[in-house]
Coordinates of C-alpha atoms and ligand atoms in Angstrom, one line a residue:
X1 CA -27.0 -5.0 -12.3
X2 CA -24.4 -7.7 -12.2
X3 CA -25.3 -11.3 -11.9
X4 CA -23.8 -11.8 -8.4
X5 CA -26.3 -9.3 -7.0
X6 CA -29.0 -10.8 -4.8
X7 CA -31.3 -8.6 -2.8
X8 CA -32.8 -11.6 -1.0
X9 CA -29.7 -13.6 -0.1
X10 CA -28.7 -11.8 3.1
X11 CA -27.3 -8.5 4.2
X12 CA -24.5 -8.2 1.7
X13 CA -25.6 -7.4 -1.9
X14 CA -22.4 -8.1 -3.8
X15 CA -20.5 -11.3 -3.2
X16 CA -17.8 -10.5 -5.6
X17 CA -17.0 -6.8 -5.8
X18 CA -15.7 -5.5 -9.1
X19 CA -12.8 -3.2 -9.8
X20 CA -15.3 -1.0 -11.7
X21 CA -17.1 -0.3 -8.4
X22 CA -13.9 0.5 -6.6
X23 CA -12.7 2.8 -9.3
X24 CA -16.1 4.6 -9.4
X25 CA -16.2 5.1 -5.6
X26 CA -12.6 6.2 -5.6
X27 CA -13.3 8.9 -8.1
X28 CA -16.7 9.9 -6.7
X29 CA -15.5 10.4 -3.2
X30 CA -12.1 11.8 -3.9
X31 CA -9.7 8.9 -3.2
X32 CA -8.0 8.4 -6.6
X33 CA -8.3 10.3 -9.9
X34 CA -6.8 9.6 -13.3
X35 CA -3.7 11.6 -13.9
X36 CA -4.1 14.5 -16.3
X37 CA -7.7 13.6 -16.8
X38 CA -8.7 16.8 -18.6
X39 CA -6.2 15.9 -21.3
X40 CA -7.6 12.4 -21.7
X41 CA -5.5 10.8 -19.0
X42 CA -1.9 9.6 -18.6
X43 CA -1.7 5.8 -18.5
X44 CA 0.3 4.3 -15.6
X45 CA -0.2 7.3 -13.3
X46 CA -2.8 8.3 -10.8
X47 CA -3.5 11.2 -8.5
X48 CA -4.6 10.8 -4.9
X49 CA -7.4 13.2 -3.9
X50 CA -8.3 14.5 -0.4
X51 CA -9.5 11.2 0.9
X52 CA -6.8 9.2 -0.9
X53 CA -3.8 11.1 0.4
X54 CA -5.2 10.8 4.0
X55 CA -5.6 7.1 3.6
X56 CA -2.1 6.7 2.0
X57 CA -0.5 8.8 4.7
X58 CA -2.2 6.7 7.4
X59 CA -1.1 3.4 5.8
X60 CA 2.4 4.7 5.6
X61 CA 2.4 5.8 9.2
X62 CA 1.0 2.4 10.3
X63 CA 3.8 0.7 8.4
X64 CA 6.5 3.1 9.7
X65 CA 5.4 2.7 13.3
X66 CA 5.4 -1.1 12.9
X67 CA 8.9 -1.2 11.4
X68 CA 10.7 1.5 13.3
X69 CA 8.9 2.4 16.6
X70 CA 8.1 -1.3 17.4
X71 CA 11.5 -2.7 16.3
X72 CA 14.4 -1.2 18.3
X73 CA 16.9 -2.4 15.7
X74 CA 15.4 -0.6 12.7
X75 CA 16.2 3.0 11.7
X76 CA 14.8 5.1 8.9
X77 CA 16.2 6.7 5.7
X78 CA 15.0 8.9 2.9
X79 CA 17.4 8.5 0.0
X80 CA 17.2 10.5 -3.3
X81 CA 15.3 9.1 -6.3
X82 CA 18.2 10.1 -8.6
X83 CA 21.3 8.0 -8.0
X84 CA 24.6 7.5 -9.6
X85 CA 24.0 5.4 -12.8
X86 CA 26.7 2.9 -11.7
X87 CA 24.3 1.9 -8.9
X88 CA 22.0 0.2 -11.4
X89 CA 24.9 -1.6 -13.1
X90 CA 26.0 -2.9 -9.8
X91 CA 22.5 -3.9 -8.7
X92 CA 22.0 -5.9 -11.9
X93 CA 19.0 -3.8 -13.1
X94 CA 20.7 -2.6 -16.3
X95 CA 21.3 -6.1 -17.4
X96 CA 18.5 -8.1 -15.8
X97 CA 15.5 -5.8 -15.0
X98 CA 13.6 -6.7 -18.2
X99 CA 10.3 -8.0 -19.3
X100 CA 10.0 -10.3 -22.4
X101 CA 7.9 -8.5 -25.0
X102 CA 6.3 -9.3 -28.3
X103 CA 4.6 -7.0 -30.8
X104 CA 1.8 -7.8 -33.2
X105 CA 2.8 -6.8 -36.7
X106 CA -0.8 -6.4 -37.7
X107 CA -2.7 -4.8 -34.9
X108 CA 0.5 -3.2 -33.4
X109 CA -0.4 -4.3 -29.8
X110 CA 2.4 -5.1 -27.4
X111 CA 2.2 -8.1 -25.0
X112 CA 4.3 -9.6 -22.2
X113 CA 5.4 -12.9 -23.7
X114 CA 5.0 -14.6 -20.3
X115 CA 1.4 -13.5 -19.9
X116 CA -0.1 -14.7 -23.1
X117 CA -1.3 -18.1 -24.3
X118 CA 2.0 -20.0 -24.7
X119 CA 0.7 -22.2 -27.5
X120 CA -0.1 -19.0 -29.5
X121 CA 3.3 -17.6 -28.6
X122 CA 5.0 -20.7 -29.9
X123 CA 3.1 -20.3 -33.2
X124 CA 3.8 -16.5 -33.2
X125 CA 0.1 -15.8 -33.3
X126 CA -1.4 -12.6 -31.8
X127 CA -3.8 -13.4 -29.0
X128 CA -6.0 -10.5 -30.0
X129 CA -6.2 -10.5 -33.9
X130 CA -4.4 -13.6 -35.0
X131 CA -1.8 -11.6 -36.8
X132 CA 1.9 -12.4 -36.7
X133 CA 4.0 -11.7 -33.6
X134 CA 7.6 -10.5 -33.6
X135 CA 10.4 -12.5 -31.9
X136 CA 10.5 -12.1 -28.1
X137 CA 12.9 -9.4 -27.0
X138 CA 14.0 -8.1 -23.6
X139 CA 12.6 -4.7 -22.6
X140 CA 14.3 -2.9 -19.7
X141 CA 11.8 -1.4 -17.3
X142 CA 13.9 1.5 -16.0
X143 CA 13.0 5.0 -17.1
X144 CA 15.9 6.9 -18.4
X145 CA 16.4 10.7 -18.3
X146 CA 19.2 13.2 -18.6
X147 CA 20.9 15.2 -16.0
X148 CA 22.8 18.4 -16.8
X149 CA 22.5 20.9 -19.7
X150 CA 23.6 18.7 -22.6
X151 CA 21.4 15.9 -23.8
X152 CA 24.1 13.8 -25.5
X153 CA 23.9 10.7 -23.4
X154 CA 26.8 11.6 -21.0
X155 CA 24.2 12.7 -18.4
X156 CA 22.2 9.5 -18.5
X157 CA 20.4 8.9 -15.3
X158 CA 17.6 6.5 -14.2
X159 CA 14.5 7.0 -12.1
X160 CA 14.9 4.4 -9.4
X161 CA 12.9 1.2 -10.0
X162 CA 13.0 0.2 -6.3
X163 CA 13.9 2.1 -3.1
X164 CA 16.1 -0.7 -1.8
X165 CA 19.3 0.4 -3.6
X166 CA 19.2 3.8 -1.7
X167 CA 19.5 1.7 1.5
X168 CA 22.4 -0.4 0.3
X169 CA 24.5 2.5 -0.8
X170 CA 23.9 4.1 2.7
X171 CA 24.6 1.0 4.7
X172 CA 28.1 2.0 5.7
X173 CA 27.0 5.6 6.5
X174 CA 24.2 4.4 8.8
X175 CA 26.4 1.7 10.4
X176 CA 29.0 4.3 11.3
X177 CA 26.9 7.3 12.2
X178 CA 24.4 5.4 14.3
X179 CA 26.8 2.8 15.7
X180 CA 24.6 0.0 14.6
X181 CA 25.4 -3.7 15.3
X182 CA 24.3 -6.7 13.3
X183 CA 21.5 -7.7 13.0
X184 CA 19.8 -4.3 12.2
X185 CA 17.4 -2.9 9.6
X186 CA 16.9 0.2 7.6
X187 CA 13.4 1.3 6.5
X188 CA 12.4 3.6 3.7
X189 CA 9.2 4.8 2.0
X190 CA 9.3 6.5 -1.4
X191 CA 8.5 6.7 -5.0
X192 CA 9.7 4.1 -7.6
X193 CA 9.2 4.1 -11.3
X194 CA 8.9 1.3 -13.8
X195 CA 8.1 1.4 -17.5
X196 CA 5.3 -1.2 -17.2
X197 CA 3.7 -2.2 -20.4
X198 CA 0.6 -3.7 -18.9
X199 CA -0.9 -1.2 -16.4
X200 CA -4.5 -2.3 -16.1
X201 CA -6.4 -3.0 -12.9
X202 CA -6.4 0.6 -11.6
X203 CA -3.6 1.4 -9.2
X204 CA -2.4 -2.2 -8.9
X205 CA 0.4 -1.9 -11.4
X206 CA 1.5 1.6 -12.4
X207 CA 4.5 3.3 -13.8
X208 CA 4.9 5.6 -10.9
X209 CA 4.2 4.1 -7.4
X210 CA 5.4 4.0 -3.9
X211 CA 7.2 1.3 -2.0
X212 CA 7.7 0.7 1.7
X213 CA 10.8 -1.4 2.0
X214 CA 12.9 -2.6 4.9
X215 CA 16.4 -4.2 4.5
X216 CA 17.6 -6.3 7.4
X217 CA 21.4 -6.9 7.6
X218 CA 22.4 -10.2 9.2
X219 CA 25.5 -12.4 9.7
X220 CA 25.9 -15.0 6.9
X221 CA 24.4 -18.2 8.1
X222 CA 21.7 -16.4 10.1
X223 CA 19.8 -15.4 7.0
X224 CA 17.4 -18.3 7.0
X225 CA 16.4 -17.8 10.6
X226 CA 15.7 -14.1 10.0
X227 CA 13.9 -14.8 6.8
X228 CA 11.5 -17.0 8.7
X229 CA 11.2 -14.4 11.4
X230 CA 10.4 -11.6 9.0
X231 CA 7.8 -13.7 7.2
X232 CA 6.0 -14.1 10.6
X233 CA 6.3 -10.4 11.3
X234 CA 4.8 -9.4 8.0
X235 CA 1.9 -11.7 8.3
X236 CA 1.2 -10.4 11.8
X237 CA 1.3 -6.8 10.4
X238 CA -1.8 -7.5 8.2
X239 CA -3.6 -8.9 11.2
X240 CA -3.0 -5.6 13.0
X241 CA -4.1 -3.7 9.9
X242 CA -7.5 -5.3 10.4
X243 CA -7.9 -6.9 6.9
X244 CA -9.6 -10.2 6.4
X245 CA -6.9 -12.8 6.8
X246 CA -8.8 -15.4 4.8
X247 CA -8.1 -13.2 1.8
X248 CA -4.3 -13.5 2.2
X249 CA -2.0 -16.4 1.3
X250 CA 1.7 -17.1 0.8
X251 CA 3.3 -17.9 -2.5
X252 CA 6.8 -19.2 -2.6
X253 CA 8.8 -18.3 -5.8
X254 CA 9.8 -21.3 -7.9
X255 CA 13.3 -21.4 -9.3
X256 CA 12.3 -19.8 -12.6
X257 CA 10.4 -16.9 -10.8
X258 CA 13.3 -15.9 -8.5
X259 CA 14.7 -12.4 -9.1
X260 CA 18.3 -12.2 -10.1
X261 CA 19.3 -11.3 -6.6
X262 CA 17.2 -13.7 -4.6
X263 CA 18.2 -16.9 -2.8
X264 CA 14.6 -17.5 -1.6
X265 CA 11.4 -15.4 -1.9
X266 CA 7.8 -15.5 -0.7
X267 CA 5.0 -13.2 -1.7
X268 CA 2.1 -12.4 0.4
X269 CA -0.9 -12.4 -2.0
X270 CA -4.3 -10.8 -1.5
X271 CA -7.5 -11.9 -3.3
X272 CA -8.2 -8.8 -5.3
X273 CA -11.4 -8.6 -7.5
X274 CA -9.2 -10.0 -10.3
X275 CA -7.9 -12.9 -8.2
X276 CA -5.0 -13.6 -5.9
X277 CA -2.1 -11.2 -6.7
X278 CA 1.1 -10.2 -5.1
X279 CA 0.9 -7.6 -2.3
X280 CA 4.3 -7.8 -0.8
X281 CA 7.5 -9.7 -1.1
X282 CA 9.8 -11.1 1.6
X283 CA 13.2 -11.9 0.0
X284 CA 16.4 -13.5 1.1
X285 CA 18.8 -11.4 -1.1
X286 CA 21.9 -13.2 0.2
X287 CA 25.1 -11.0 0.1
X288 CA 24.5 -10.3 -3.6
X289 CA 23.8 -6.5 -3.2
X290 CA 26.6 -5.5 -0.9
X291 CA 29.1 -7.7 -2.7
X292 CA 28.2 -6.1 -6.0
X293 CA 28.4 -2.5 -4.6
X294 CA 31.7 -3.3 -3.1
X295 CA 33.0 -4.5 -6.4
X296 CA 31.6 -1.7 -8.5
X297 CA 32.4 1.2 -6.1
X298 CA 35.8 -0.1 -4.9
X299 CA 34.7 0.7 -1.3
X300 CA 35.1 -1.8 1.5
X301 CA 31.6 -2.7 2.6
X302 CA 32.6 -5.5 5.0
X303 CA 31.2 -5.6 8.5
X304 CA 33.8 -5.8 11.3
X305 CA 32.3 -8.0 13.9
X306 CA 33.8 -6.7 17.1
X307 CA 32.0 -9.2 19.3
X308 CA 33.6 -12.0 17.4
X309 CA 37.3 -11.3 17.2
X310 CA 36.9 -8.6 14.5
X311 CA 35.8 -11.1 12.0
X312 CA 35.0 -9.5 8.6
X313 CA 32.3 -10.4 6.3
X314 CA 29.7 -9.0 3.9
X315 CA 26.3 -9.2 5.6
X316 CA 23.3 -11.1 4.1
X317 CA 20.1 -9.1 3.6
X318 CA 16.5 -10.1 4.3
X319 CA 14.2 -7.7 2.6
X320 CA 10.5 -7.0 3.1
X321 CA 9.2 -5.0 0.2
X322 CA 5.6 -3.7 0.1
X323 CA 3.9 -1.4 -2.4
X324 CA 2.2 1.5 -0.6
X325 CA -0.1 2.3 -3.4
X326 CA -0.9 -1.4 -3.9
X327 CA -1.7 -1.7 -0.2
X328 CA -4.1 1.2 -0.5
X329 CA -5.9 -0.6 -3.2
X330 CA -6.0 -3.7 -1.1
X331 CA -7.4 -1.8 1.9
X332 CA -10.1 -0.2 -0.3
X333 CA -11.1 -3.6 -1.8
X334 CA -11.1 -5.2 1.6
X335 CA -13.1 -2.5 3.3
X336 CA -15.8 -2.3 0.6
X337 CA -19.3 -3.7 1.3
X338 CA -22.8 -3.1 0.0
X339 CA -25.1 -3.8 2.8
X340 CA -28.9 -4.2 3.2
X341 CA -30.1 -1.8 6.0
X342 CA -33.8 -1.4 5.3
X343 CA -37.0 -2.9 3.9
X344 CA -38.7 -0.2 1.8
X345 CA -37.9 -2.0 -1.5
X346 CA -35.9 0.8 -3.0
X347 CA -32.2 2.0 -3.2
X348 CA -32.5 3.5 0.3
X349 CA -32.5 0.0 1.7
X350 CA -28.8 -0.3 0.8
X351 CA -25.7 1.4 2.0
X352 CA -22.1 1.3 0.6
X353 CA -19.8 1.1 3.5
X354 CA -16.0 1.1 3.8
X355 CA -15.0 -0.9 6.9
X356 CA -11.6 0.8 7.4
X357 CA -9.7 0.2 10.6
X358 CA -10.3 3.5 12.5
X359 CA -6.6 4.2 12.5
X360 CA -6.6 4.2 8.7
X361 CA -9.9 6.0 8.0
X362 CA -9.4 9.4 6.3
X363 CA -12.0 11.0 8.7
X364 CA -12.2 9.5 12.2
X365 CA -15.2 11.4 13.4
X366 CA -17.9 13.5 11.7
X367 CA -20.0 15.9 13.7
X368 CA -23.5 16.4 12.5
X369 CA -26.1 18.8 13.9
X370 CA -29.6 17.4 13.6
X371 CA -30.8 20.8 12.5
X372 CA -29.0 23.9 11.3
X373 CA -31.3 26.1 13.4
X374 CA -31.8 26.8 17.1
X375 CA -28.1 27.0 17.8
X376 CA -27.5 23.3 17.0
X377 CA -25.0 24.2 14.2
X378 CA -23.0 26.4 16.5
X379 CA -23.0 23.8 19.2
X380 CA -21.8 21.1 16.8
X381 CA -19.1 23.3 15.4
X382 CA -17.9 23.9 19.0
X383 CA -17.8 20.2 19.7
X384 CA -15.9 19.6 16.5
X385 CA -13.4 22.3 17.5
X386 CA -12.8 20.4 20.8
X387 CA -12.1 17.1 18.9
X388 CA -9.8 18.5 16.3
X389 CA -6.5 18.2 18.3
X390 CA -6.9 14.5 18.7
X391 CA -8.9 13.3 15.7
X392 CA -9.3 14.0 12.0
X393 CA -12.8 15.5 11.8
X394 CA -15.5 16.4 9.3
X395 CA -18.6 18.6 9.7
X396 CA -21.8 18.1 7.7
X397 CA -25.1 19.9 8.2
X398 CA -26.6 19.4 4.7
X399 CA -29.7 17.1 4.2
X400 CA -31.5 14.4 6.1
X401 CA -29.5 12.8 8.9
X402 CA -29.8 9.3 7.3
X403 CA -28.3 10.6 4.1
X404 CA -25.5 12.2 6.0
X405 CA -24.7 8.9 7.8
X406 CA -24.6 7.2 4.4
X407 CA -22.2 9.8 3.0
X408 CA -19.9 9.1 5.9
X409 CA -20.2 5.3 5.6
X410 CA -19.2 5.6 2.0
X411 CA -15.8 7.2 2.9
X412 CA -15.4 4.8 5.9
X413 CA -15.8 7.3 8.8
X414 CA -16.0 5.0 11.8
X415 CA -17.9 7.5 14.2
X416 CA -20.6 10.1 13.7
X417 CA -21.4 12.4 16.6
X418 CA -25.0 13.9 16.3
X419 CA -25.9 17.0 18.2
X420 CA -29.6 17.5 18.9
X421 CA -32.0 19.3 21.2
X422 CA -31.2 17.0 24.1
X423 CA -27.6 18.1 23.7
X424 CA -28.7 21.6 24.6
X425 CA -30.6 20.4 27.6
X426 CA -28.2 17.8 29.2
X427 CA -24.9 18.1 27.3
X428 CA -25.1 14.6 25.9
X429 CA -24.5 13.7 22.2
X430 CA -25.2 10.6 20.1
X431 CA -22.3 8.5 18.9
X432 CA -23.1 6.3 16.0
X433 CA -20.8 3.4 15.1
X434 CA -20.3 2.8 11.4
X435 CA -20.1 -1.0 11.3
X436 CA -22.9 -1.9 13.7
X437 CA -24.9 1.3 13.2
X438 CA -25.5 1.1 16.9
X439 CA -26.0 4.5 18.7
X440 CA -25.2 5.4 22.2
X441 CA -25.6 8.6 24.2
X442 CA -22.6 10.0 26.0
X443 CA -21.7 13.1 27.9
X444 CA -19.8 15.6 25.9
X445 CA -16.9 15.5 28.4
X446 CA -16.7 11.7 27.8
X447 CA -16.7 11.9 24.1
X448 CA -12.9 11.9 23.5
X449 CA -12.3 9.0 25.8
X450 CA -15.2 7.0 24.3
X451 CA -13.8 7.4 20.8
X452 CA -10.2 6.6 21.9
X453 CA -11.4 3.4 23.6
X454 CA -13.5 2.4 20.6
X455 CA -10.4 2.9 18.3
X456 CA -8.2 0.8 20.6
X457 CA -10.7 -2.0 20.9
X458 CA -11.8 -2.0 17.3
X459 CA -12.5 -5.4 15.7
X460 CA -14.1 -5.8 12.3
X461 CA -17.4 -7.7 12.6
Ligands
LIG1 N1 13.1 -4.3 -3.8 C1 12.4 -5.5 -4.3 C2 11.3 -5.2 -5.1 O1 11.2 -4.0 -5.6 P1 9.2 -6.2 -6.3 O2 8.6 -7.5 -6.0 O3 9.6 -5.9 -7.7 O4 10.5 -6.2 -5.3 C3 7.9 -5.1 -4.4 O5 8.3 -5.1 -5.7 C4 6.5 -4.5 -4.2 O6 6.3 -3.3 -4.9 C5 5.4 -5.5 -4.9 O7 5.1 -6.5 -4.0 C6 4.3 -4.5 -5.1 O8 3.5 -4.3 -4.0 C7 5.0 -3.2 -5.4 N2 5.1 -2.9 -6.9 C8 6.0 -3.5 -7.7 N3 5.8 -3.0 -9.0 C9 4.7 -2.2 -8.9 C10 4.0 -1.4 -9.9 N4 4.4 -1.4 -11.2 N5 2.9 -0.7 -9.5 C11 2.6 -0.7 -8.2 N6 3.2 -1.4 -7.2 C12 4.3 -2.2 -7.6

C-alpha cells in the first residue's frame, strides 16, 4: 500500500493517485490495452478497448460540437494522413521538427539532451551509468515510408506529424467552396505520428496519437485579439467538460520554447500524476504557414477582402491544438477516486469510482434486476430496451446488487436503474446516482426525463 494511503483521514483514500493505478484500471476494465501485447508489446502505441473507444468518441464529439455546432464560423475537414512530401518542406518540419539526442556509448541508452541533467550533459556523462555520451545531434521526429512499387527513395512520403497542414493546404478549397469570409475557422480530428524517443507515462506521449485541431484565419493585425479570444474559449471548454479547474493552469512559451512557426504560444497544462504537463496549445502562427505554402506551391493563397476594396493579404492563423488521446488520459485521471463508503473494516468499505461527466461516460445507464427470477430479469431487459434509443446502456444480472453498483462505479456509469418486486406491483424503479450514491424511486414512464434532466444539470461534487 503506498504511503499516501490513509483509511482514517476522510472519505478519499488516495490523495495522490498514481499512473500505475490508472494503467491497471484502464486494462482491467477495457479502456486501454498495450499494442500487440501477446508479442510483448509495441512501445509508443496503445489500443482502445470497448470502454476506451466509447470514451474517446464522446470526448471527440464534445470537442466537435463545441468547435463547429457552437461556432457559426467554423467548418470541418477530414484530410488524408498521406500528403505531398513538399508540404513538410514548406511547413518547416523537414528542417526544424527535431529533438536534440545523445546516446551513451557504454549502456547504449538514448536521451533527449534537453531532458537530462545539464551539468552531466556538459561533461558528456550518462545520467544512468556514468558512461560517455555522444555529441548532441538533431533527430527528425517524422516517420518516413515509401509510396509506390519501388523502394528506391523516389516514393518518399511522411506520416503526418500534425493535422494542421491538411487544413492549410485546403484553405483555398474551403474558402471558395463554402464562400467563407474572414475571420473563419477549420476544425479537424485525426491521427498524427511522431517518432518519439521517450514514450513513458502511458498514453501521454506516444508515437501514434490523435489530435483535435482548429485553425482560425484572421486579418493581419487582428491576430492578437483573436488569440486572446481563443484562449478564453479553450479555458471555458474545460469548465464545460466538467474537470477540476484547479488542476489546470496556463504556461506561456518563452522565446527559446516557441516552435519555428509561432509568434506567441500558451499551453493549457493539467496536473497529471507525474506533475503539470501540456494538455493543449493555443498558438499565434502569424502568416508563416500560408506564406510558405504559397512560396513552395506557387499558388496564390492571398485572401481578397471584398468588404475592404479588394485588399489582398495572407491571413494570420490562430491555432488551438489539443491531443485527443492525451485528453482521454486527463479525463481518466481527473475522474478517478477511491472513496470510503462503509465501516466494516475490510476492502468492501472502499469503492473506486470514475466521476465522468455523464455526457462522456462510456455507459450512461445500467439496468440491474434485483433477482434473476420471478420475471424481474425480463422486466429489466424490457426497460433497458426502452432506454436504448436515447442512452448508451448496460445490463448486469450477476452477483449481489452492491457488487454490481461497484462494477458500474469503476467504469464511471452515472446512473443505475434497479428493477425489484415493487416494480412489478406499481411500475416504479430505483435510480441510483453514482457520485452521491443517493437513490430515488421514479415511475417507469418518467425514467427517460429524469435521466435527461440529471445529465443536463450535472455538477461534480
Ligand atoms: N499543430 C501544432 C501542434 O501539433 P504540438 O504542441 O506539437 O502542436 C499539440 O501538439 C497537442 O498534441 C499537444 O498539446 C498534445 O496534447 C498532443 N500531442 C503532441 N505530441 C503528442 C504525442 N507524442 N503523444 C500524444 N499526444 C501528443
